[in-house]
Amino acid sequence: MKKEVLLLTGAGQIGMAIARRMGSGKKIVVADKKPENARAAAELLNGAGFDALPREMDLGSRASIQALLAEVQQLGPLKMLVNAAGVSPSQAPIQAILQVDLYGTAVLLEEVGKVIAPGGVGVTISSQSGHRMKQLTPEEDEQLACTPAEELLALPLLRPENIRDTLHAYQLAKRCNEKRVMAESVKWGARGARINAISPGIIVTPLALDEFNGPRGDFYKDMFARCPAGRPGTADEVANVAELLMSDKGAFITGADFLMDGGATASYFYGPLRP
């Protein structure tokens, strides 16, 4: 008898924490652009008693996503998606951020939504950055939510001349994630499935350490020092939220984005972190 499948895209600490929380009894497919990262993550999971397979996938490529999903469906019904793949403002140029974090996430949600099993559920990891950017117009929000994925990067607000720097590109990508989840939840619902987003603040991971050591390092250190929580978060705290959203306790939650940043965004708008 085939097992239900949990697809984890992105072999980082946040995705791994969620997979450990939700993957018992399932076939876990760990997909990452770097095969060595996928293999290392699968080995860790298998060593802890899970049933994991490593696979290569490029989130910025529809063909790569489709090929992976075709293989996944041969393993068993796809019941869970954990999308934790992406790049940060200090890791990649503007175009790569838009191609992976914005376009790639839109394509992944769309393609998984075509094959997710009834009763299935997904979470995609977004970011507090999408909440710190100024509000867009209703028309721009609808464009990010509903424009066909292949046309997204041609939108005026995503043209290179309208993007200030890699942080601005990242904020736009994460705002798009939020809106895309809302629109896709309607399509997933037709299959009896749910999809939500989690927008973490500063979580101690290798990606966060890249940011701490990058050009905005002092800004990020000050952010968690002066936010209400007074500290960064952990991957397991993100998994706590994912467990709620992906379990029966979250059965009435879909199309939502959960901000969990220790109050940094609140402080940014209404507290000592105001610019």
Coordinates of C-alpha atoms in Angstrom, one line a residue, residues 121-219:
V121 CA -2.9 20.8 3.0
G122 CA 0.1 23.1 2.4
V123 CA 2.1 25.8 3.9
T124 CA 4.5 28.1 2.2
I125 CA 7.1 30.1 4.1
S126 CA 6.9 33.8 3.3
S127 CA 8.4 36.6 5.4
Q128 CA 7.7 39.6 7.7
S129 CA 9.3 41.6 4.9
G130 CA 6.1 41.5 2.9
H131 CA 4.3 43.2 5.8
R132 CA 6.8 46.0 6.3
M133 CA 6.4 47.3 2.7
K134 CA 3.9 50.1 2.2
Q135 CA 0.4 49.0 1.1
L136 CA -0.1 48.5 -2.6
T137 CA -3.2 49.6 -4.5
P138 CA -6.1 47.2 -4.7
E139 CA -5.4 46.9 -8.4
E140 CA -1.7 45.9 -7.7
D141 CA -2.8 43.4 -5.0
E142 CA -5.2 41.8 -7.5
Q143 CA -2.5 41.7 -10.1
L144 CA -0.1 39.8 -7.8
A145 CA -2.9 37.4 -6.8
C146 CA -4.4 36.6 -10.1
T147 CA -2.0 37.3 -13.0
P148 CA -1.1 34.1 -14.8
A149 CA 2.3 33.1 -13.4
E150 CA 4.0 33.3 -16.8
E151 CA 3.0 37.0 -17.0
L152 CA 3.9 38.0 -13.4
L153 CA 7.4 39.3 -14.1
A154 CA 6.0 41.6 -16.8
L155 CA 3.8 43.5 -14.4
P156 CA 4.8 47.2 -14.2
L157 CA 5.5 47.1 -10.4
L158 CA 7.9 44.2 -11.0
R159 CA 9.9 45.8 -13.8
P160 CA 13.6 46.2 -12.9
E161 CA 13.4 50.0 -13.3
N162 CA 10.8 50.1 -10.5
I163 CA 12.7 48.0 -8.0
R164 CA 15.1 49.9 -5.7
D165 CA 17.3 47.0 -4.5
T166 CA 17.3 43.4 -3.5
L167 CA 15.4 44.0 -0.3
H168 CA 12.6 45.8 -2.2
A169 CA 12.5 42.8 -4.6
Y170 CA 12.2 40.4 -1.6
Q171 CA 9.4 42.5 -0.1
L172 CA 7.5 42.4 -3.3
A173 CA 8.0 38.7 -3.6
K174 CA 6.7 38.1 -0.1
R175 CA 3.7 40.3 -0.7
C176 CA 3.0 38.3 -3.8
N177 CA 3.2 35.1 -1.8
E178 CA 0.6 36.4 0.6
K179 CA -1.8 37.4 -2.2
R180 CA -1.1 34.3 -4.2
V181 CA -2.0 32.0 -1.3
M182 CA -5.4 33.8 -1.0
A183 CA -6.2 33.3 -4.7
E184 CA -4.9 29.7 -4.8
S185 CA -6.8 28.7 -1.7
V186 CA -10.0 29.1 -3.7
K187 CA -8.7 26.6 -6.3
W188 CA -7.4 24.2 -3.7
G189 CA -10.7 24.4 -1.9
A190 CA -12.4 22.9 -5.0
R191 CA -10.3 19.8 -4.4
G192 CA -11.1 19.7 -0.7
A193 CA -7.6 21.0 0.2
R194 CA -6.2 24.0 2.1
I195 CA -3.2 26.3 1.7
N196 CA -1.8 28.9 4.0
A197 CA 1.3 31.0 4.4
I198 CA 3.6 31.7 7.4
S199 CA 5.5 35.0 7.5
P200 CA 8.3 34.5 10.1
G201 CA 10.5 37.3 11.4
I202 CA 14.2 36.7 12.1
I203 CA 14.6 32.9 12.7
V204 CA 18.1 31.7 13.5
T205 CA 19.1 29.7 10.4
P206 CA 22.0 29.7 8.0
L207 CA 20.0 32.1 5.8
A208 CA 19.5 34.5 8.7
L209 CA 23.2 34.3 9.6
D210 CA 23.9 35.4 6.0
E211 CA 21.8 38.4 6.6
F212 CA 23.4 39.2 10.0
N213 CA 26.8 39.2 8.2
G214 CA 25.5 41.1 5.2
P215 CA 25.0 44.8 4.5
R216 CA 21.8 45.0 6.6
G217 CA 23.2 43.0 9.5
D218 CA 23.1 45.8 12.0
F219 CA 19.5 46.6 11.0

